[in-house]
Amino acid sequence: MSLIADRPHSRWAVFRSFELVAGLVLVGGIGLAVILSPWLFPDNGMGVNLLARLRAPFSDWSHILGTDPLGRDVLGRVVAGGRISLLVGVASVAGGAAIGVFMGLVSGFYRGVWDMIVMRFADVQLALPFILLAITFIAILGGGLFNIIMLMIVSQWVQYARLVRGQVLALREREFVLSARSFGVSNFNLIWHHLLPNLLGPVIVLITLNVATNILLESSLTFLGLGVDPSTPSWGGMLADGRTYLQTAWWVSVFPGLAILLTVLGLNLLGDWLRDRLDPTGRTRQ
Amino acid sequence: MAGFLIKRFLQAIFVVLCVTLLVAYAIRLTGDPALMLSQGAGSVTEDDLARIRTGLGLDRPFYVQYLEFLGGLFTLDFGRSFLGGTPVNQLIGRALPATLALALASLVVSIVISIPLGIASATRQGRWPGQVIRVLSLVGLSFPNFWLAIMLVLVFSISLQWLPPSGMEGWQSFLMPALTMGIILTATNVRLVRTAMLETLKQQYVTVARAKGLSERVVLYKHALRNCAIPLITYLGIQFGGLLGGIVVVERVFNWPGLGTLAFQAVADRDYPVLQGVIVVLSMLIVLVNLIVDIAYGLVDPRIRTE
C-alpha cells in the first residue's frame, strides 16, 4: 500500500527542528546518564538499605526518586537499568541490520532461487508476531540477555532484507548502475560502491525506529518474566516488582516506565525527523 | 483473479506449515515429555517411561508425529494438557472468546478516537491542532503497553476506585484493557487516517461535493471518509498480528482470562501441548485475517492482483 509521506510545509519547518532537538536531548541525555552511571551510581542500584525502605520521592536528596521495597535508590536503578535496555536495543539492531542488508543485497542483485527462498522465509517471519515467537522459544531455551538479542536478530533481519531488496530492484536498472556495469565494474564493486551508498538512507531510518521497538520488546519480555535475569536492574524487571506495591508506593512503578517512554519517544522523534530527510518516498512507513 | 486467489491461498498454507513445524520442533527440544510427566511419581523404571512414550506415541519418528499433529489441526485436535489431561481445544475454546472480545473492543476504541482526530489533523494541517495531534501520536507510539495498563490501574482502580483492577466481569472490566490497546492502536491509526484523508481531499469528487454546496461535515464524513475506508481496512489487517501480540501482554496485567494468560500459565507449568496449541491458533488467526483482507482488497482493487 502506498502511503505518501508528509511533505514538510513552511510552517512545519519549525516543528521539524523541534523533533530533532527534542529527540537529541532525550536520547543524548539518557545515553549520557547511562554511560556515566558507574561514576554517578557506583553501587549499580544494587545497594540494599532496609532502614530506608519505600521512601517517597522528592523527600530526601540522597534518594530523589525515592527507594524501593529493599531500600534501593530508584533513580540509581533506573539509570543502571538503562544499560540493559540500550545494550539490547543497539546489539540486536546491529546484528539484524548487518544480516538483513547483506541478504537483501544478495537476493535483490542476483535474484533467482536464493531470492525466492529469502522472500518466502520473510513471509513466515512477518506472519508471526515477535512476542509469540519469543514466548515459545524463551519458554524452551530460557531467557537471558543473549537469547533475547538472538531472537530479535532472527526475527528482524527480514525487515531490512525486504527494504534493501526492493531498493536494489529499482536501482539496478538505473543509468548510473548500467553504465558502471558497461565499464566492466565487478559485481562486488557495483554492490559496494554504487548500490550500498544509495540505499543506506531508509536503512538508517529503520535502524533508529527498531532500536526503539526493541527497547519496548525487551522491557515487555522482562516484565513478563521471560527476559533479563531478575537480579540485574532493568526497566521491565523493576515494573514487575513494583506492581506488588502499586497500592502503597506508586513511584516504584512510575519512574522505570517513564524512562522507557522517554527513551523510546526520543528515538521515535529522531526516526521521524530522519525519515523526512533520508526517505522521501516513505518506504519505511509501516 | 483465480490465479491471485490460488497464489495467496498457497502462500497462507505455506506459512501455517512453517509455523507449526517450527513450534512442533521447538517443543521437541525441551526434552522427554515422559520424564516430565513422571516427575514426582516416586520410583519410575525405564519400563514405565517406555510405556508412557508408547502411550503418547512419542516412540515414533518426528515426521510421523508432526503429520499426526497436522492431521489433528483439521479436526481442531491439539492433544491433551499435561496437567489434568483436559483436551487443549477445550481450554482454547474457553479462552479464545475473551481474547477476541478484547481485540474487538480495542479496535472500536481506536476507530472512535482516531477517525475524528485524523480528520481534524488533515483539515487543519499547518495549524496547531495538526501539530499537537502529530506529537501526541508519536507519544502514543512510544508507550510500553503494559506500563500504560499499570498507570490506568493506578489512576482508575487505586486512586479513583472507579474500575475493577482485574478480571472479566461486567462491561466495566472491559474499559481499561480496551483503552490500553485502543490508545496504542490509535497512535498509528491517526496518522493513517490523516494521510488517507489528505489524499482523498485532493480528488475531484470532493471539489464537486463542495461546489454543490454540501456542508463541510457531510463532505468529510460522508464523501471523503468512505473513500478512505479501503486503505484503513487493509491496515487493520496488517495490525491484527501486532494487536494480538499486545493483547497477550496486556492480558497479563489485567488477569484477563484469554489466550495470553493461558499461554503464560502453560509456560509456568511447562505444559507444552497447551502452549503449542495457543501459538498455533494465534498464528492461524493472523494468517487467516490477512488472507481475508488481501482477497477483499484484490476484489476491490484490480491493480493489486497483478503485482
XYZ file of C-alpha atoms in Angstrom:
593
model
C 0.000 0.000 0.000
C 1.422 3.340 -0.904
C 1.161 5.994 1.732
C 2.571 9.294 0.682
C 4.951 10.761 3.233
C 4.060 14.055 4.809
C 5.879 16.739 2.887
C 7.280 19.491 5.018
C 5.301 22.728 4.830
C 6.851 26.064 5.501
C 5.152 26.314 8.903
C 6.177 22.767 9.695
C 9.853 23.552 9.334
C 9.849 24.797 12.932
C 8.309 21.566 14.112
C 10.874 19.527 12.178
C 13.724 21.128 14.069
C 11.740 20.718 17.297
C 11.631 16.980 16.571
C 15.395 16.892 16.055
C 16.213 18.941 19.149
C 13.767 17.093 21.429
C 14.955 13.725 20.113
C 18.618 14.590 20.583
C 18.047 15.974 24.082
C 16.142 12.862 25.209
C 18.387 10.251 23.615
C 21.584 12.205 24.367
C 20.608 12.841 27.977
C 19.648 9.256 28.696
C 22.658 7.917 26.804
C 24.991 10.179 28.788
C 23.438 9.186 32.124
C 23.845 5.513 31.227
C 27.472 5.960 30.132
C 28.299 7.923 33.287
C 26.334 5.569 35.569
C 29.395 3.757 37.017
C 30.572 7.116 38.401
C 27.158 8.562 39.243
C 25.883 5.433 40.995
C 28.844 3.262 41.992
C 26.566 0.632 43.595
C 24.736 -0.013 40.268
C 21.406 0.436 42.003
C 22.069 -2.750 43.957
C 22.817 -1.193 47.375
C 20.217 -2.545 49.811
C 19.313 -0.358 52.796
C 16.500 -1.879 54.800
C 16.326 1.184 57.043
C 15.299 3.331 54.063
C 12.553 1.183 52.546
C 9.877 2.730 50.311
C 10.935 6.349 50.832
C 8.676 8.704 48.885
C 10.265 10.654 46.037
C 11.390 14.302 46.351
C 11.545 13.997 50.139
C 15.210 13.158 50.545
C 18.090 14.496 48.451
C 20.040 11.259 48.554
C 17.050 9.431 47.008
C 15.414 11.969 44.700
C 13.073 9.429 43.117
C 12.527 7.521 46.346
C 13.516 3.968 47.275
C 12.096 0.541 46.509
C 10.894 -2.150 48.960
C 14.517 -3.124 49.678
C 15.596 0.477 50.215
C 17.454 0.637 46.898
C 17.640 4.030 45.199
C 15.043 4.170 42.398
C 16.997 6.730 40.349
C 20.146 4.598 40.575
C 18.241 1.529 39.460
C 16.576 3.376 36.595
C 19.954 4.571 35.311
C 21.521 1.121 35.762
C 18.526 -0.462 34.038
C 19.114 1.809 31.064
C 22.311 -0.091 30.335
C 20.407 -3.303 29.666
C 17.834 -1.559 27.501
C 20.364 0.324 25.397
C 22.590 -2.729 25.086
C 19.730 -4.916 23.859
C 18.443 -2.196 21.529
C 21.787 -1.469 19.899
C 23.167 -5.019 19.736
C 20.017 -6.583 18.322
C 19.604 -3.911 15.675
C 23.269 -4.045 14.675
C 23.047 -7.800 14.165
C 19.688 -7.730 12.404
C 20.664 -4.866 10.101
C 24.002 -6.437 9.139
C 22.426 -9.774 8.195
C 19.356 -8.201 6.596
C 21.248 -5.700 4.444
C 23.571 -8.448 3.208
C 20.681 -10.807 2.415
C 18.707 -8.036 0.743
C 21.664 -7.009 -1.433
C 22.357 -10.578 -2.485
C 18.750 -11.540 -3.154
C 17.931 -8.289 -4.960
C 21.100 -8.315 -7.055
C 21.308 -11.976 -8.056
C 17.577 -12.796 -7.881
C 16.828 -16.444 -8.740
C 16.150 -19.273 -6.288
C 18.025 -17.529 -3.490
C 15.706 -14.546 -3.751
C 12.639 -16.764 -3.620
C 13.836 -18.624 -0.536
C 14.637 -15.403 1.325
C 11.289 -13.846 0.489
C 9.185 -16.909 1.442
C 11.137 -17.051 4.691
C 10.248 -13.405 5.144
C 6.533 -14.162 4.724
C 6.684 -16.682 7.554
C 8.507 -14.371 9.918
C 6.219 -11.451 9.191
C 3.164 -13.602 9.951
C 4.253 -14.417 13.492
C 4.347 -11.501 15.958
C 7.674 -11.323 17.773
C 6.132 -11.644 21.205
C 4.586 -15.058 20.324
C 7.844 -16.324 18.839
C 9.659 -15.062 21.930
C 7.250 -16.706 24.390
C 7.652 -20.073 22.655
C 11.416 -20.037 22.380
C 12.172 -18.466 25.731
C 9.847 -20.942 27.452
C 12.004 -23.668 25.915
C 15.519 -22.237 25.737
C 15.289 -19.941 28.764
C 15.585 -16.159 28.914
C 18.689 -14.100 29.416
C 20.316 -11.274 27.533
C 21.979 -13.353 24.839
C 18.860 -15.339 23.929
C 16.722 -12.203 23.697
C 19.200 -10.461 21.413
C 19.491 -13.553 19.205
C 15.699 -13.885 18.953
C 15.391 -10.245 17.921
C 18.059 -10.671 15.255
C 16.409 -13.812 13.897
C 13.001 -12.189 13.729
C 14.041 -8.763 12.428
C 16.684 -9.204 9.733
C 13.806 -9.827 7.350
C 12.620 -6.209 7.577
C 15.997 -4.935 6.390
C 16.229 -7.621 3.708
C 12.846 -6.620 2.273
C 13.640 -2.921 2.345
C 17.064 -3.324 0.730
C 15.874 -5.850 -1.837
C 13.115 -3.533 -3.034
C 15.584 -0.703 -3.460
C 18.157 -2.849 -5.237
C 15.498 -3.957 -7.713
C 14.778 -0.302 -8.509
C 18.406 0.852 -8.514
C 19.874 -1.907 -10.662
C 18.053 -0.630 -13.756
C 19.145 2.975 -13.241
C 21.547 4.577 -15.705
C 24.461 5.031 -13.324
C 24.419 1.352 -12.427
C 24.037 0.247 -16.044
C 26.882 2.499 -17.149
C 29.138 1.291 -14.337
C 28.331 -2.233 -15.389
C 29.120 -1.462 -19.031
C 32.553 -0.210 -17.927
C 33.185 -3.660 -16.557
C 32.916 -2.843 -12.821
C 32.931 -6.087 -10.850
C 29.780 -7.239 -9.085
C 31.365 -6.670 -5.692
C 32.344 -3.092 -6.543
C 28.952 -2.470 -8.086
C 27.216 -3.530 -4.879
C 29.686 -1.928 -2.507
C 30.353 1.409 -4.238
C 27.262 2.021 -6.348
C 24.286 0.337 -4.699
C 25.009 0.341 -0.966
C 25.626 4.106 -0.526
C 22.407 4.836 -2.386
C 20.162 2.724 -0.218
C 21.520 3.469 3.250
C 19.104 6.342 3.992
C 15.957 4.293 4.621
C 18.051 1.644 6.386
C 19.258 4.251 8.876
C 15.656 5.321 9.494
C 14.603 1.721 10.107
C 17.567 1.184 12.443
C 16.583 4.170 14.586
C 12.956 3.091 14.823
C 13.889 -0.522 15.550
C 16.165 0.400 18.458
C 13.024 1.972 19.931
C 10.896 -1.095 19.153
C 13.439 -3.468 20.654
C 13.749 -1.485 23.870
C 9.965 -1.830 24.189
C 10.103 -5.562 23.409
C 12.893 -6.273 25.872
C 11.075 -4.460 28.656
C 7.838 -6.344 27.868
C 9.607 -9.709 27.968
C 11.446 -8.897 31.188
C 8.197 -7.624 32.724
C 6.588 -10.961 31.830
C 9.455 -12.801 33.491
C 10.791 -14.087 30.173
C 13.671 -11.700 29.754
C 16.699 -10.452 31.613
C 17.601 -12.153 34.903
C 15.596 -10.550 37.764
C 18.715 -9.886 39.849
C 20.010 -7.402 37.236
C 18.334 -3.992 37.415
C 16.222 -3.493 34.279
C 13.218 -1.330 33.468
C 10.876 -4.231 32.759
C 12.030 -6.069 35.888
C 11.516 -3.004 38.086
C 7.980 -2.638 36.749
C 7.223 -6.288 37.503
C 8.482 -5.835 41.094
C 6.702 -2.533 41.531
C 3.275 -3.926 40.672
C 3.027 -5.595 44.071
C 3.459 -2.216 45.781
C 1.167 -0.230 43.488
C -1.249 0.497 46.341
C 1.374 1.975 48.644
C 4.341 3.089 46.537
C 3.409 4.402 43.099
C 6.894 5.729 42.386
C 8.422 2.273 42.113
C 6.172 1.618 39.072
C 6.024 5.106 37.595
C 9.675 6.061 37.073
C 11.029 2.989 35.218
C 8.050 3.213 32.829
C 8.677 6.906 32.327
C 12.302 6.065 31.468
C 11.128 3.625 28.791
C 8.616 6.128 27.422
C 11.129 8.972 27.185
C 13.871 6.855 25.617
C 11.553 5.363 23.029
C 9.952 8.747 22.364
C 13.383 10.312 21.788
C 14.303 7.602 19.289
C 10.927 7.892 17.543
C 11.315 11.674 17.249
C 14.767 11.206 15.729
C 13.489 8.465 13.427
C 10.608 10.634 12.255
C 12.955 13.537 11.567
C 15.417 11.284 9.745
C 12.610 9.802 7.663
C 11.801 13.203 6.222
C 15.464 13.711 5.336
C 16.513 10.290 4.171
C 13.402 8.511 2.971
C 11.389 10.908 0.822
C 9.167 8.196 -0.666
C 8.193 6.772 2.710
C 9.367 3.179 2.233
C 9.953 2.725 5.936
C 6.379 3.603 6.861
C 4.669 0.549 8.278
C -8.399 -13.397 -10.201
C -8.370 -17.182 -9.811
C -4.584 -17.171 -10.134
C -4.267 -14.489 -7.471
C -6.568 -16.396 -5.117
C -4.679 -19.665 -5.559
C -1.303 -17.998 -5.109
C -2.373 -16.144 -1.995
C -4.015 -19.268 -0.562
C -0.922 -21.427 -1.159
C 1.194 -18.753 0.488
C -1.032 -18.838 3.569
C -0.840 -22.640 3.755
C 2.936 -22.496 3.442
C 3.143 -20.004 6.309
C 0.934 -22.161 8.552
C 3.020 -25.252 7.708
C 6.254 -23.459 8.588
C 4.905 -22.037 11.848
C 3.566 -25.404 13.004
C 6.795 -27.174 12.023
C 8.851 -24.567 13.870
C 6.720 -24.784 17.010
C 6.480 -28.592 16.970
C 10.232 -28.886 16.536
C 10.979 -26.302 19.219
C 8.741 -28.151 21.665
C 10.690 -31.346 20.958
C 13.880 -29.575 22.036
C 12.556 -29.303 25.577
C 13.359 -32.887 26.371
C 11.424 -36.019 27.075
C 7.765 -35.445 27.967
C 7.699 -38.899 29.549
C 10.293 -37.771 32.112
C 8.326 -34.593 32.746
C 5.049 -36.435 33.182
C 6.547 -38.905 35.612
C 8.174 -36.275 37.817
C 7.067 -36.633 41.391
C 5.528 -40.007 40.726
C 8.008 -41.789 43.007
C 10.200 -44.540 41.610
C 9.902 -44.738 37.847
C 11.519 -47.564 35.940
C 12.788 -47.479 32.378
C 9.827 -49.761 31.546
C 7.332 -47.191 32.845
C 8.942 -44.461 30.761
C 8.793 -46.636 27.664
C 5.134 -47.332 28.311
C 4.365 -43.608 28.640
C 6.239 -42.933 25.380
C 4.314 -45.629 23.535
C 1.093 -44.394 25.092
C 1.730 -40.854 23.872
C 3.087 -42.077 20.535
C 6.466 -40.496 21.267
C 8.422 -43.586 20.184
C 7.640 -42.946 16.540
C 9.771 -40.797 14.228
C 9.353 -36.995 14.362
C 7.797 -36.715 10.914
C 5.064 -39.219 11.782
C 4.232 -37.278 14.930
C 4.272 -33.998 13.026
C 1.943 -35.348 10.329
C -0.373 -36.584 13.043
C -0.311 -33.155 14.677
C -1.158 -31.601 11.302
C -3.983 -34.091 10.839
C -5.259 -33.097 14.263
C -5.374 -29.463 13.135
C -8.133 -30.265 10.667
C -10.339 -31.535 13.465
C -9.017 -28.853 15.854
C -7.470 -31.568 17.989
C -4.359 -30.238 19.750
C -3.874 -33.123 22.146
C -4.289 -33.017 25.891
C -2.852 -30.850 28.633
C -0.024 -32.485 30.584
C -1.792 -31.322 33.730
C -5.154 -32.943 34.307
C -5.438 -34.190 30.751
C -8.066 -31.658 29.647
C -8.225 -31.532 25.841
C -6.287 -28.451 24.677
C -9.057 -27.392 22.323
C -11.436 -27.091 25.300
C -9.004 -24.796 27.127
C -8.527 -22.714 23.988
C -12.256 -22.676 23.306
C -12.793 -21.135 26.727
C -10.029 -18.511 26.400
C -10.362 -17.502 22.742
C -13.664 -15.558 23.074
C -12.173 -13.406 25.860
C -9.180 -12.510 23.670
C -11.276 -11.833 20.581
C -13.747 -9.714 22.574
C -10.852 -7.635 23.852
C -9.411 -7.307 20.337
C -12.751 -6.117 19.029
C -13.239 -3.654 21.896
C -9.725 -2.244 21.321
C -10.446 -1.778 17.619
C -13.702 0.020 18.383
C -11.976 2.342 20.870
C -9.224 3.094 18.386
C -11.603 3.765 15.472
C -13.810 6.026 17.570
C -10.812 8.116 18.647
C -8.669 8.076 15.527
C -11.183 8.992 12.830
C -12.186 12.415 14.219
C -8.602 13.155 15.306
C -7.150 12.076 11.956
C -9.669 14.175 10.034
C -9.039 17.162 12.295
C -5.320 16.816 11.759
C -5.737 16.548 7.961
C -8.037 19.545 7.649
C -6.023 21.748 9.998
C -2.711 20.632 8.609
C -0.438 23.624 9.083
C -2.132 24.892 12.216
C -1.632 23.916 15.835
C -4.215 21.088 16.114
C -2.421 19.185 13.373
C 0.923 19.527 15.093
C -0.394 18.670 18.537
C -2.073 15.542 17.197
C 1.133 14.593 15.425
C 3.235 14.859 18.599
C 0.588 13.012 20.628
C 0.604 10.203 18.094
C 4.394 9.867 18.466
C 3.986 9.784 22.252
C 1.316 7.094 21.891
C 3.654 5.028 19.721
C 6.306 5.183 22.437
C 4.174 3.850 25.297
C 5.028 0.398 26.644
C 1.547 -1.186 26.587
C 1.947 -2.983 29.911
C 3.063 0.220 31.634
C 0.128 2.152 30.220
C -2.066 -0.610 31.678
C -0.398 -0.275 35.096
C -0.833 3.512 35.025
C -4.533 3.152 34.201
C -4.912 0.772 37.159
C -3.082 3.281 39.359
C -5.447 6.107 38.373
C -8.816 4.405 37.876
C -8.673 1.499 40.318
C -6.397 2.650 43.123
C -6.812 6.443 43.235
C -10.348 6.959 41.948
C -11.631 3.438 42.666
C -13.930 3.571 39.661
C -12.978 0.395 37.836
C -12.071 -3.171 38.821
C -8.278 -3.698 38.530
C -8.514 -7.181 37.010
C -10.697 -9.996 35.768
C -13.511 -10.079 33.248
C -16.832 -9.360 34.922
C -19.311 -6.875 33.536
C -18.724 -4.169 30.955
C -16.646 -2.034 33.338
C -13.872 -4.619 33.287
C -13.532 -4.111 29.527
C -12.807 -0.398 29.794
C -9.186 -0.356 30.925
C -7.827 -3.258 28.809
C -9.617 -1.952 25.712
C -8.442 1.601 26.397
C -4.837 0.405 26.780
C -4.695 -1.342 23.415
C -7.026 1.239 21.864
C -4.715 4.137 22.701
C -1.711 2.301 21.294
C -3.531 1.427 18.072
C -4.819 4.989 17.813
C -1.285 6.336 17.668
C -0.711 4.649 14.296
C -4.280 4.947 13.060
C -4.448 8.723 13.461
C -1.514 9.080 11.080
C -3.086 6.631 8.682
C -6.453 8.423 8.639
C -4.586 11.692 8.167
C -2.570 10.541 5.126
C -5.553 8.764 3.551
C -7.719 11.837 4.136
C -5.171 14.231 2.637
C -5.076 12.080 -0.491
C -8.850 11.847 -0.744
C -9.469 15.557 -0.210
C -7.442 16.280 -3.367
C -9.882 14.248 -5.504
C -12.295 15.936 -7.884
C -15.436 14.426 -6.376
C -14.642 16.242 -3.137
C -14.438 19.517 -5.038
C -17.724 18.650 -6.763
C -19.392 17.865 -3.437
C -18.231 21.190 -2.034
C -19.341 23.004 -5.202
C -22.802 21.523 -4.747
C -22.936 23.456 -1.521
C -22.873 20.476 0.825
C -21.836 21.238 4.363
C -18.197 20.548 5.198
C -19.273 17.878 7.690
C -21.182 15.928 5.031
C -18.262 16.277 2.598
C -15.767 14.988 5.153
C -17.699 12.239 6.880
C -19.886 11.024 4.039
C -17.950 11.524 0.826
C -14.300 11.561 1.827
C -14.313 9.128 4.746
C -15.994 6.346 2.791
C -13.281 6.509 0.185
C -10.584 6.288 2.827
C -12.039 3.003 4.045
C -10.029 0.689 1.805
C -6.528 1.642 2.978
C -7.821 1.769 6.544
C -9.291 -1.738 6.442
C -6.140 -3.138 4.848
C -4.073 -1.616 7.567
C -6.310 -3.061 10.256
C -5.468 -6.461 8.752
C -1.752 -5.777 8.956
C -2.180 -4.520 12.517
C -4.068 -7.606 13.654
C -0.891 -9.571 14.435
C 0.531 -6.736 16.497
C -2.807 -6.274 18.211
C -2.961 -9.935 19.292
C 0.679 -9.795 20.426
C -0.105 -6.703 22.501
C -3.226 -8.225 23.985
C -1.279 -11.287 25.080
C 0.915 -8.974 27.176
C -1.855 -6.710 28.448
C -3.977 -9.714 29.498
C -1.220 -10.480 31.951
C -1.600 -7.137 33.733
C -5.394 -7.358 33.983
C -5.521 -11.080 34.681
C -7.800 -11.351 31.652
C -8.919 -14.976 31.108
C -7.753 -15.098 27.477
C -5.158 -16.874 25.372
C -2.273 -14.786 26.733
C -2.991 -15.764 30.311
C -3.405 -19.384 29.190
C -0.045 -19.270 27.390
C 1.818 -17.830 30.384
C 0.241 -20.372 32.709
C 1.386 -23.061 30.271
C 4.913 -21.618 30.294
C 4.966 -21.621 34.088
C 3.665 -25.223 34.246
C 5.827 -26.415 31.328
C 2.552 -27.601 29.807
C 3.813 -27.722 26.226
C 0.757 -29.092 24.399
C -1.239 -26.100 25.665
C 1.480 -23.616 24.693
C 1.779 -25.222 21.267
C -1.983 -25.057 20.762
C -2.199 -21.391 21.728
C 0.669 -20.316 19.465
C -0.683 -22.301 16.513
C -4.223 -20.944 16.960
C -2.978 -17.349 17.262
C -0.774 -17.571 14.180
C -3.520 -19.272 12.173
C -5.883 -16.441 13.143
C -3.377 -13.849 11.983
C -2.743 -15.633 8.684
C -6.490 -16.038 8.138
C -7.288 -12.365 8.790
C -4.504 -11.242 6.465
C -5.688 -13.656 3.791
C -9.247 -12.327 4.014
C -8.076 -8.705 3.894
C -5.797 -9.391 0.906
C -8.532 -11.166 -1.016
C -11.068 -8.450 -0.204
C -8.574 -5.848 -1.307
C -7.836 -7.768 -4.506
C -11.558 -7.917 -5.239
C -11.992 -4.183 -4.783
C -8.784 -3.007 -6.432
C -7.733 -4.977 -9.545
C -4.242 -3.432 -9.570
C -3.257 -5.483 -6.513
C -3.790 -8.815 -8.268
C -1.239 -8.196 -10.963
C 1.581 -7.326 -8.566
